Amino acid sequence: MSTPSKSIAILGGGISGLTCALRLAQAGHRVTIFEGSDQLGGLGTFFEHAGRTFEKFYHCTLPSDGPLLRTLEALGIRDEVYWRPTTFAYAHAGKFFPLNTAVDLLKFAPLRFLDRIRVGITGLVGRLVSDKGLDDVTTVSWLTQLSGKNAFAKFWKPMLEAKFGDRYHDVPALWFWTRFNREKGESKGEQKGYIRGGYKRITDTFAEVITRHGGQIHLNTTVTGIDLDAEGRTTVTTSTGASAFDQMVITLPTPQVEKLIGPAMKAKMPALDTSTDYQGVINHLLFLKRPLTSHYWVATPQSEHPFDGVVETSTLTDVADRGARHVVYLTKYLHRSDSRFAQPDADVRRDWTAALQKLFPDLTANDIEADYIFRAPFVEPIYRLGQKKLCPPEELVPGTVFLANTAQVYPIVTSWNGSVSQAEKTLAAMGVKVEASQAKSSVQAASKTSKVAMTPAVA
Ligand SMILES: Cc1cc2nc3c(=O)[nH]c(=O)nc-3n(C[C@H](O)[C@H](O)[C@H](O)COP(=O)(O)OP(=O)(O)OC[C@H]3O[C@@H](n4cnc5c(N)ncnc54)[C@H](O)[C@@H]3O)c2cc1C
C-alpha cells in the first residue's frame, strides 16, 4: 500500500458501508463500522422464519449489475448466485396480462390498439436513444410525447404514482430511461438472480472478510453526532462515548445525516441539498402453501388496490432457500408522513389480505402459513429536474469526510448495485481504486443491448 494506514469510521452497515469498509480494509486501513440496528445489510436485511432467513424487503440481482457481481466475486461468492427467467404481468379488472414480449403488448387489452403500438414504440425509442439531455426533461413530458396522452394517463401515470405518489411530476426522464434499460438490458429475455442462502449470505461474508482484514464492526451502535476536533480529526459520538478517526465515510440517507453534523464540520463542508426527500415503503410478506401466479412481479397500480405490486419471489428462489412455502411480498411506496405509512399492522394485515383475496378469489385463510409487515422510511430519493446537479459530492470535507449514500446513486437505479457503484466512486475520491477486471456498469451494459420486447419497469 502506498498511502499510510488510516483509521476510518464508516457510518452505516448497509451495502454502501460494507463496500467501503471492505475495500478500505483490503487497502490496509483500519476501519470501524457503526451500525445502529442489530444486523448488517440495511434495507437488504433479514429475519428468521421456521429455521431459515428471508429478506424483510424483496431483493434480487440482475445480470447487468456489474459492480455488485464483481464485489461478490471479490468476496468469493459470485458463483453462489443463480439465475432464472422471470416474468412481469399487469393486473386489470380482475385479469392478469403478461407483459414480456411485443406480442404480449399487442394483446394488452386495457389499452386501445393504437396506444399499445405507441407504448411499444416508446420501449424501442427508450432503448435506442441516448440519455443525453434527459435529466432536464420530465418523465411525464417524455412519456406523453412518445406514448400519447391516453397511454400516459392509463398506463404510465399509475405506475409513476405507485413509485413517487403525487411527486412524480418532476421526476426526470433520465431516471425512467435508466430504470427501463436496467431491467430490460438482457438479450436472452428477463432474468433475475438470487444468492444461495439469501442476502444474509452476502452480509455475513462481508463481515467475515472485513474482520479478517482487522476491521471492527459495532452493531446496536447508533451514531448521535459527528464533528471535527481541534486537530481536524473526525469524531463519532454514540451512546457509549466519542472516538476520533483520521477519516469518516457517511452512508446514511441524507435526511438522517443532517441532524448529526456538528458546527466545526458544518463550517467546512458544502451545504447538503436538503430538498431531495425520500419515499418510504411498506412490505407485507406472506408465506403461502400454494403459489399465486408464475410471475415474479404483478403490477397492481390502480387505486382500488392498497398495494402497488405483488412480488412472488418464490418464482425465482430455490426450495432450499425457502422450504416448500411460496413467498409473496405486497409492496407499497409511501412518504413517511402519509397516514397510511403509520397504519397499525393489524389494519394493514386485514385490508391488504382482503384486497389480495379479491385479486385471487381462490386464496383462503388456510393457504396462509404466516405473514409479516415491515416498513422503511428512507428508500427512494424523490428525484427532480436537473437531479444530477443536486447529487451531493463524494468529498464533504477535503481529505477527511466522505459520503456514499443513496442520494448520489442517481441516475443508476437505487439498488445494491447502484450503492456499490457509488461506493466505488467515493473510494476513488479517497484514493482507493477498486481492482478492475471491470465488468461494465449497469447503465453501460444495458444501453448496449438491443432486445425489442417491451415491458414497463417503473414499479
Ligand atoms: C422494498 C424494497 C425492495 C428493494 N429491492 C431491491 C432489489 O430487488 N435489488 C436491489 O439491488 N436493491 C433493492 N432495494 C434497494 C436496496 O435495498 C437499497 O438501495 C440499498 O440497500 C441501499 O443501501 P445503503 O447501504 O446505501 O443504505 P441502507 O440500506 O439504508 O443502509 C443504511 C444503514 O445505516 C444505518 N443507520 C441509519 N442511521 C444510523 C445511525 N444514526 N447510526 C448508525 N447506523 C445508522 C441503518 O440501520 C442502515 O443499516 C430494495 C429496497 C426496498 C426497500
Coordinates of C-alpha atoms and ligand atoms in Angstrom, one line a residue:
M1 CA 0.0 0.0 0.0
S2 CA 1.5 3.4 -1.0
T3 CA -0.5 5.5 1.5
P4 CA -0.1 5.2 5.2
S5 CA -2.7 3.2 7.1
K6 CA -5.5 5.5 8.4
S7 CA -8.3 4.9 11.0
I8 CA -11.6 5.3 9.2
A9 CA -15.1 5.4 10.7
I10 CA -17.9 4.0 8.5
L11 CA -21.3 5.2 9.4
G12 CA -24.0 2.6 8.5
G13 CA -23.7 -1.1 7.8
G14 CA -25.8 -1.4 4.7
I15 CA -24.3 -2.4 1.3
S16 CA -22.8 1.1 0.9
G17 CA -21.0 1.0 4.3
L18 CA -20.0 -2.7 3.8
T19 CA -18.5 -2.0 0.3
C20 CA -16.5 1.0 1.6
A21 CA -15.3 -0.9 4.7
L22 CA -14.3 -4.0 2.6
R23 CA -12.2 -2.0 0.1
L24 CA -10.6 0.3 2.6
A25 CA -9.7 -2.7 4.9
Q26 CA -8.3 -4.5 1.9
A27 CA -6.2 -1.4 1.1
G28 CA -4.7 -1.7 4.6
H29 CA -6.7 0.9 6.5
R30 CA -8.2 0.4 10.0
V31 CA -12.0 0.5 9.6
T32 CA -14.7 0.7 12.2
I33 CA -18.3 0.2 11.1
F34 CA -21.0 1.9 13.3
E35 CA -24.4 0.3 12.7
G36 CA -27.5 1.4 14.6
S37 CA -29.5 -1.8 14.2
D38 CA -28.7 -5.3 15.3
Q39 CA -27.8 -6.5 11.8
L40 CA -25.7 -5.6 8.8
G41 CA -27.4 -5.2 5.4
G42 CA -29.6 -2.0 5.8
L43 CA -32.6 -2.3 3.5
G44 CA -31.4 -5.8 2.4
T45 CA -31.6 -7.1 6.0
F46 CA -33.4 -10.2 7.1
F47 CA -35.5 -12.0 9.7
E48 CA -35.9 -15.7 10.7
H49 CA -38.9 -17.8 10.0
A50 CA -39.0 -21.6 10.6
G51 CA -35.3 -22.0 10.7
R52 CA -34.5 -20.0 7.5
T53 CA -33.7 -16.4 6.9
F54 CA -35.7 -14.2 4.5
E55 CA -35.3 -10.6 3.4
K56 CA -37.6 -8.1 5.0
F57 CA -37.9 -6.4 1.6
Y58 CA -37.8 -8.4 -1.6
H59 CA -34.4 -8.4 -3.2
C60 CA -32.9 -9.8 -6.3
T61 CA -30.0 -9.0 -8.7
L62 CA -29.8 -8.5 -12.4
P63 CA -27.2 -9.8 -14.9
S64 CA -26.4 -6.1 -15.7
D65 CA -25.4 -5.5 -12.0
G66 CA -21.7 -5.4 -12.9
P67 CA -20.2 -3.7 -9.9
L68 CA -22.2 -5.8 -7.4
L69 CA -21.3 -9.0 -9.1
R70 CA -17.7 -8.0 -9.2
T71 CA -17.9 -7.4 -5.5
L72 CA -19.4 -10.8 -4.9
E73 CA -16.5 -12.2 -6.9
A74 CA -14.0 -10.4 -4.6
L75 CA -15.9 -12.0 -1.7
G76 CA -15.6 -15.4 -3.3
I77 CA -19.4 -16.0 -3.6
R78 CA -20.1 -14.9 -7.1
D79 CA -20.7 -18.5 -8.2
E80 CA -23.4 -18.8 -5.5
V81 CA -25.7 -16.6 -7.5
Y82 CA -28.3 -18.5 -9.5
W83 CA -30.4 -17.1 -12.3
R84 CA -33.9 -17.8 -13.5
P85 CA -36.0 -16.4 -16.3
T86 CA -38.7 -14.2 -14.7
T87 CA -41.9 -12.5 -16.0
F88 CA -44.0 -9.5 -15.3
A89 CA -47.8 -9.1 -15.5
Y90 CA -50.2 -6.2 -15.1
A91 CA -53.5 -6.7 -13.2
H92 CA -56.5 -5.0 -14.6
A93 CA -60.2 -5.6 -13.9
G94 CA -59.6 -8.9 -12.3
K95 CA -57.4 -10.3 -15.1
F96 CA -53.6 -10.7 -15.4
F97 CA -52.0 -9.5 -18.6
P98 CA -48.4 -10.8 -19.1
L99 CA -46.2 -8.0 -20.5
N100 CA -43.0 -9.6 -21.5
T101 CA -42.9 -9.6 -25.3
A102 CA -44.0 -7.4 -28.2
V103 CA -46.8 -9.9 -28.8
D104 CA -48.0 -9.6 -25.1
L105 CA -48.1 -5.8 -25.6
L106 CA -50.1 -6.2 -28.8
K107 CA -52.7 -8.3 -26.8
F108 CA -52.8 -5.8 -23.9
A109 CA -56.5 -5.2 -23.7
P110 CA -56.5 -2.4 -21.1
L111 CA -55.1 -0.1 -23.8
R112 CA -56.6 0.8 -27.2
F113 CA -54.7 -0.9 -30.0
L114 CA -53.1 2.4 -31.2
D115 CA -51.9 3.1 -27.6
R116 CA -50.3 -0.4 -27.4
I117 CA -48.4 0.4 -30.6
R118 CA -47.3 3.8 -29.1
V119 CA -46.2 2.2 -25.8
G120 CA -44.2 -0.3 -27.9
I121 CA -42.6 2.5 -29.8
T122 CA -41.7 4.2 -26.5
G123 CA -39.9 1.0 -25.5
L124 CA -38.0 0.9 -28.7
V125 CA -37.1 4.6 -28.7
G126 CA -36.1 4.4 -25.0
R127 CA -33.7 1.6 -25.9
L128 CA -32.2 3.3 -28.9
V129 CA -31.9 7.0 -27.9
S130 CA -29.0 8.2 -25.8
D131 CA -29.7 9.6 -22.3
K132 CA -28.3 13.0 -23.3
G133 CA -30.5 15.9 -22.0
L134 CA -33.0 13.6 -20.3
D135 CA -32.1 14.9 -16.8
D136 CA -33.7 18.2 -17.8
V137 CA -36.9 16.7 -19.3
T138 CA -39.7 15.3 -17.1
T139 CA -40.7 11.7 -17.4
V140 CA -44.2 13.0 -17.8
S141 CA -43.5 15.0 -20.9
W142 CA -41.1 12.5 -22.4
L143 CA -43.5 9.6 -22.0
T144 CA -46.5 11.7 -23.1
Q145 CA -44.7 12.7 -26.2
L146 CA -43.7 9.1 -27.1
S147 CA -46.8 7.2 -25.9
G148 CA -49.5 9.9 -26.3
K149 CA -51.8 11.4 -23.6
N150 CA -54.1 8.5 -23.4
A151 CA -51.5 5.8 -22.9
F152 CA -49.7 8.0 -20.5
A153 CA -52.8 8.5 -18.3
K154 CA -53.9 4.9 -18.4
F155 CA -50.6 3.1 -18.3
W156 CA -47.5 5.1 -17.2
K157 CA -49.1 7.5 -14.8
P158 CA -50.4 4.9 -12.3
M159 CA -47.0 3.3 -12.3
L160 CA -45.2 6.6 -11.7
E161 CA -47.7 7.4 -8.9
A162 CA -47.1 3.9 -7.4
K163 CA -43.4 4.8 -7.0
F164 CA -43.5 8.5 -6.2
G165 CA -47.0 9.3 -5.1
D166 CA -48.1 12.8 -6.1
R167 CA -44.5 13.9 -6.5
Y168 CA -44.0 12.1 -9.8
H169 CA -44.4 15.3 -11.9
D170 CA -40.9 16.5 -11.6
V171 CA -39.0 13.1 -11.9
P172 CA -36.5 13.4 -14.8
A173 CA -36.8 11.2 -17.8
L174 CA -33.2 10.1 -17.2
W175 CA -34.5 8.1 -14.1
F176 CA -37.0 6.4 -16.2
W177 CA -34.6 5.7 -19.1
T178 CA -32.0 4.2 -16.7
R179 CA -34.6 2.0 -14.9
F180 CA -36.1 0.8 -18.1
N181 CA -32.8 -0.1 -19.6
R182 CA -31.5 -1.8 -16.5
E183 CA -34.4 -4.2 -16.3
K184 CA -34.7 -4.8 -20.0
G185 CA -31.0 -4.9 -20.7
E186 CA -30.7 -8.6 -21.4
S187 CA -30.8 -10.1 -24.9
K188 CA -31.8 -13.5 -23.5
G189 CA -35.0 -12.2 -22.0
E190 CA -35.7 -11.1 -18.5
Q191 CA -33.5 -12.9 -15.9
K192 CA -33.1 -12.3 -12.2
G193 CA -30.6 -13.7 -9.8
Y194 CA -30.6 -14.7 -6.1
I195 CA -27.9 -16.0 -3.9
R196 CA -27.8 -19.4 -2.2
G197 CA -28.5 -18.7 1.5
G198 CA -30.2 -15.3 0.7
Y199 CA -28.8 -11.8 1.2
K200 CA -27.7 -12.7 4.7
R201 CA -25.0 -14.8 3.0
I202 CA -23.7 -11.7 1.4
T203 CA -23.6 -9.6 4.6
D204 CA -22.1 -12.5 6.6
T205 CA -19.3 -12.9 4.1
F206 CA -18.6 -9.1 4.1
A207 CA -18.4 -9.2 7.9
E208 CA -16.1 -12.2 7.8
V209 CA -13.7 -10.7 5.3
I210 CA -13.7 -7.2 6.8
T211 CA -13.0 -8.7 10.2
R212 CA -10.2 -10.8 8.8
H213 CA -8.6 -7.6 7.5
G214 CA -8.7 -6.2 11.0
G215 CA -11.9 -4.2 10.7
Q216 CA -14.2 -3.7 13.6
I217 CA -18.0 -3.9 13.5
H218 CA -20.2 -2.3 16.1
L219 CA -23.8 -3.3 15.9
N220 CA -26.6 -1.7 18.0
T221 CA -24.5 1.4 18.0
T222 CA -26.4 4.4 16.8
V223 CA -24.3 7.4 15.9
T224 CA -25.8 10.5 17.6
G225 CA -23.3 13.1 16.5
I226 CA -20.3 13.7 14.2
D227 CA -17.9 16.6 14.1
L228 CA -14.2 17.7 13.7
D229 CA -12.0 18.1 16.7
A230 CA -9.3 20.8 17.3
E231 CA -6.8 18.8 15.2
G232 CA -9.2 18.4 12.3
R233 CA -9.8 14.7 13.0
T234 CA -13.3 13.4 12.7
T235 CA -15.2 12.5 15.9
V236 CA -18.1 10.0 16.2
T237 CA -20.4 10.1 19.2
T238 CA -22.5 7.2 20.2
S239 CA -24.3 6.2 23.4
T240 CA -21.0 4.6 24.6
G241 CA -19.0 7.8 24.1
A242 CA -17.0 9.6 21.5
S243 CA -14.0 8.5 19.4
A244 CA -11.7 10.2 16.9
F245 CA -10.7 8.9 13.4
D246 CA -8.5 10.2 10.6
Q247 CA -11.3 10.0 8.2
M248 CA -15.0 9.2 8.0
V249 CA -17.4 7.8 5.4
I250 CA -21.1 8.5 5.9
T251 CA -23.6 6.2 4.2
L252 CA -26.9 7.1 5.9
P253 CA -29.6 8.7 3.8
T254 CA -29.2 12.5 3.6
P255 CA -32.2 13.4 5.9
Q256 CA -30.6 11.2 8.6
V257 CA -27.1 12.8 8.2
E258 CA -28.0 16.5 8.5
K259 CA -29.1 16.3 12.1
L260 CA -25.8 14.6 13.2
I261 CA -23.4 17.2 11.9
G262 CA -21.7 19.4 14.5
P263 CA -20.7 23.0 14.0
A264 CA -17.0 22.6 13.1
M265 CA -17.8 20.1 10.4
K266 CA -20.7 22.1 9.1
A267 CA -18.4 25.1 8.7
K268 CA -16.0 23.2 6.5
M269 CA -18.4 21.4 4.2
P270 CA -20.8 22.5 1.3
A271 CA -24.4 22.7 2.3
L272 CA -26.1 19.3 1.7
D273 CA -29.0 19.5 -0.6
T274 CA -31.9 19.2 1.9
S275 CA -34.6 19.5 -0.7
T276 CA -34.3 15.9 -2.0
D277 CA -36.8 14.0 0.0
Y278 CA -37.2 10.2 0.2
Q279 CA -40.1 7.8 -0.3
G280 CA -40.6 5.1 2.2
V281 CA -42.1 1.6 1.7
I282 CA -44.3 -0.9 3.4
N283 CA -43.9 -4.6 2.6
H284 CA -46.5 -7.2 3.7
L285 CA -44.8 -10.5 3.3
L286 CA -47.0 -13.7 3.1
F287 CA -45.8 -17.3 3.3
L288 CA -48.3 -19.3 1.4
K289 CA -48.9 -23.0 1.0
R290 CA -49.6 -22.5 -2.7
P291 CA -48.4 -20.3 -5.5
L292 CA -50.4 -17.3 -6.7
T293 CA -49.0 -16.9 -10.2
S294 CA -46.0 -17.8 -12.3
H295 CA -44.9 -14.1 -12.4
Y296 CA -42.1 -12.6 -10.3
W297 CA -44.0 -9.3 -10.4
V298 CA -47.6 -8.4 -10.9
A299 CA -48.2 -4.7 -11.1
T300 CA -51.4 -3.5 -9.3
P301 CA -51.1 0.2 -9.6
Q302 CA -54.8 1.1 -9.8
S303 CA -56.1 2.9 -6.8
E304 CA -58.5 0.1 -5.9
H305 CA -55.5 -1.9 -4.5
P306 CA -53.9 -0.8 -1.3
F307 CA -50.6 -2.1 -2.6
D308 CA -48.8 -1.4 -6.0
G309 CA -47.3 -4.8 -6.7
V310 CA -47.4 -8.5 -5.8
V311 CA -43.9 -9.8 -5.8
E312 CA -43.8 -13.5 -5.8
T313 CA -40.1 -14.1 -5.1
S314 CA -40.5 -17.9 -4.9
T315 CA -40.8 -17.8 -8.7
L316 CA -37.1 -17.0 -8.5
T317 CA -35.8 -18.7 -5.3
D318 CA -34.8 -22.3 -4.8
V319 CA -36.8 -24.5 -2.5
A320 CA -33.5 -24.9 -0.5
D321 CA -33.7 -21.2 0.3
R322 CA -37.4 -21.1 1.3
G323 CA -38.6 -24.5 2.1
A324 CA -41.8 -25.8 0.4
R325 CA -43.6 -22.5 1.0
H326 CA -44.3 -19.8 -1.5
V327 CA -43.1 -16.3 -0.7
V328 CA -45.1 -13.2 -1.7
Y329 CA -44.4 -9.6 -0.9
L330 CA -47.2 -7.0 -1.3
T331 CA -45.4 -3.7 -1.7
K332 CA -46.5 0.0 -1.4
Y333 CA -44.2 3.0 -1.7
L334 CA -45.4 5.9 0.6
H335 CA -44.0 9.0 2.1
R336 CA -43.3 8.6 5.8
S337 CA -45.6 11.5 6.5
D338 CA -48.6 9.7 4.8
S339 CA -51.1 8.5 7.4
R340 CA -51.1 5.1 5.7
F341 CA -47.4 4.7 6.5
A342 CA -48.3 4.6 10.2
Q343 CA -51.4 2.5 9.9
P344 CA -51.4 -0.2 12.6
D345 CA -50.1 -3.6 11.4
A346 CA -53.5 -5.2 12.2
D347 CA -55.2 -2.8 9.8
V348 CA -52.6 -3.4 7.0
R349 CA -52.9 -7.1 7.5
R350 CA -56.7 -7.0 7.4
D351 CA -57.1 -4.6 4.4
W352 CA -54.2 -5.9 2.3
T353 CA -55.1 -9.6 2.8
A354 CA -58.7 -8.8 1.8
A355 CA -57.5 -7.0 -1.3
L356 CA -55.2 -9.9 -2.2
Q357 CA -58.2 -12.3 -1.9
K358 CA -60.2 -10.1 -4.2
L359 CA -57.4 -10.4 -6.8
F360 CA -57.1 -14.1 -6.2
P361 CA -60.6 -15.3 -5.1
D362 CA -59.3 -18.9 -4.6
L363 CA -56.9 -17.8 -1.9
T364 CA -58.2 -18.8 1.6
A365 CA -57.0 -18.1 5.1
N366 CA -55.9 -21.7 5.3
D367 CA -53.4 -21.0 2.4
I368 CA -51.5 -18.5 4.6
E369 CA -48.8 -20.1 6.7
A370 CA -47.7 -16.8 8.3
D371 CA -47.3 -13.1 7.5
Y372 CA -45.1 -10.2 8.5
I373 CA -45.2 -6.5 8.0
F374 CA -42.1 -4.3 7.5
R375 CA -41.6 -0.6 6.9
A376 CA -38.7 1.5 5.9
P377 CA -39.0 5.4 5.9
F378 CA -36.0 6.2 3.6
V379 CA -35.8 4.2 0.5
E380 CA -36.0 6.0 -2.8
P381 CA -34.9 9.6 -3.3
I382 CA -37.7 11.6 -4.9
Y383 CA -35.9 13.0 -8.0
R384 CA -36.4 16.4 -9.5
L385 CA -35.5 18.0 -12.8
G386 CA -31.8 18.6 -13.0
Q387 CA -31.2 16.0 -10.3
K388 CA -27.6 15.3 -11.5
K389 CA -26.6 18.8 -10.2
L390 CA -28.4 18.1 -6.9
C391 CA -26.5 15.0 -6.1
P392 CA -24.1 15.7 -3.2
P393 CA -20.3 15.4 -3.7
E394 CA -18.3 12.4 -2.6
E395 CA -15.9 14.6 -0.6
L396 CA -17.6 16.7 2.1
V397 CA -14.6 18.0 4.0
P398 CA -11.4 17.8 1.9
G399 CA -9.4 14.7 2.7
T400 CA -11.4 14.0 5.8
V401 CA -15.2 13.4 5.5
F402 CA -16.7 11.4 2.6
L403 CA -20.2 10.5 1.6
A404 CA -21.5 7.4 -0.2
N405 CA -25.3 7.3 0.0
T406 CA -28.5 6.7 -2.0
A407 CA -28.9 10.4 -2.8
Q408 CA -25.8 10.1 -5.0
V409 CA -26.7 6.9 -6.8
Y410 CA -28.9 8.7 -9.5
P411 CA -29.2 8.1 -12.4
I412 CA -28.3 4.5 -11.6
V413 CA -31.3 2.7 -10.1
T414 CA -31.5 2.7 -6.3
S415 CA -30.2 -0.9 -5.6
W416 CA -27.3 -2.8 -4.2
N417 CA -25.6 -2.5 -7.5
G418 CA -26.2 1.3 -7.5
S419 CA -24.8 1.6 -4.0
V420 CA -21.7 -0.4 -4.8
S421 CA -21.1 1.8 -7.9
Q422 CA -21.5 4.9 -5.7
A423 CA -19.2 3.5 -3.0
E424 CA -16.6 2.8 -5.6
K425 CA -16.8 6.5 -6.7
T426 CA -16.4 7.6 -3.1
L427 CA -13.5 5.2 -2.7
A428 CA -11.8 6.7 -5.7
A429 CA -12.2 10.2 -4.1
M430 CA -10.4 8.7 -1.1
G431 CA -7.6 7.4 -3.4
V432 CA -8.7 3.8 -3.3
K433 CA -9.2 2.2 -6.7
V434 CA -11.2 -0.9 -6.9
E435 CA -9.3 -3.5 -9.0
A436 CA -10.6 -3.6 -12.5
S437 CA -11.3 -6.8 -14.2
Q438 CA -14.2 -4.3 -14.5
A439 CA -17.5 -5.6 -15.5
K440 CA -19.4 -2.8 -17.2
S441 CA -21.6 -0.6 -15.2
S442 CA -25.3 -1.4 -15.3
V443 CA -26.0 1.6 -17.5
Q444 CA -23.3 0.9 -20.0
A445 CA -24.2 -2.8 -20.1
A446 CA -27.9 -2.1 -20.5
S447 CA -27.5 0.6 -23.2
K448 CA -25.5 -1.7 -25.4
T449 CA -28.1 -4.5 -25.7
S450 CA -31.0 -4.5 -28.1
K451 CA -33.9 -6.6 -27.0
V452 CA -37.1 -5.4 -28.6
A453 CA -39.5 -6.9 -26.1
M454 CA -41.4 -4.2 -24.3
T455 CA -42.5 -4.2 -20.7
P456 CA -42.7 -1.3 -18.2
A457 CA -40.3 -1.3 -15.3
V458 CA -41.4 1.5 -13.1
A459 CA -42.6 -0.2 -10.0
Ligands
LIG1 C1 -38.9 -2.9 -0.9 C2 -37.5 -2.8 -1.4 C3 -37.2 -3.6 -2.4 C4 -35.9 -3.5 -3.0 N1 -35.5 -4.3 -4.0 C5 -34.2 -4.4 -4.4 C6 -33.8 -5.4 -5.3 O1 -34.5 -6.2 -5.7 N2 -32.5 -5.3 -5.7 C7 -31.6 -4.4 -5.2 O2 -30.4 -4.5 -5.5 N3 -32.0 -3.4 -4.3 C8 -33.3 -3.4 -3.9 N4 -33.7 -2.4 -3.0 C9 -32.8 -1.3 -2.7 C10 -31.7 -1.5 -1.8 O3 -32.0 -2.3 -0.7 C11 -31.1 -0.2 -1.4 O4 -30.9 0.7 -2.5 C12 -29.7 -0.4 -0.7 O5 -29.9 -1.4 0.3 C13 -29.3 0.9 0.0 O6 -28.1 0.6 0.7 P1 -27.3 1.7 1.6 O7 -26.3 1.0 2.3 O8 -27.0 2.9 0.8 O9 -28.5 2.2 2.6 P2 -29.2 1.5 3.7 O10 -29.5 0.1 3.3 O11 -30.4 2.3 4.1 O12 -28.2 1.4 5.0 C14 -28.0 2.5 5.9 C15 -27.7 1.9 7.2 O13 -27.4 2.9 8.1 C16 -27.9 2.5 9.4 N5 -28.1 3.8 10.2 C17 -29.0 4.7 9.9 N6 -28.9 5.7 10.8 C18 -27.8 5.4 11.6 C19 -27.2 6.0 12.7 N7 -27.5 7.2 13.2 N8 -26.1 5.3 13.3 C20 -25.7 4.1 12.8 N9 -26.3 3.5 11.8 C21 -27.3 4.1 11.2 C22 -29.2 1.8 9.0 O14 -29.6 1.0 10.1 C23 -28.7 1.0 7.8 O15 -28.2 -0.3 8.1 C24 -35.0 -2.6 -2.4 C25 -35.3 -1.8 -1.3 C26 -36.6 -1.9 -0.8 C27 -37.0 -1.1 0.4

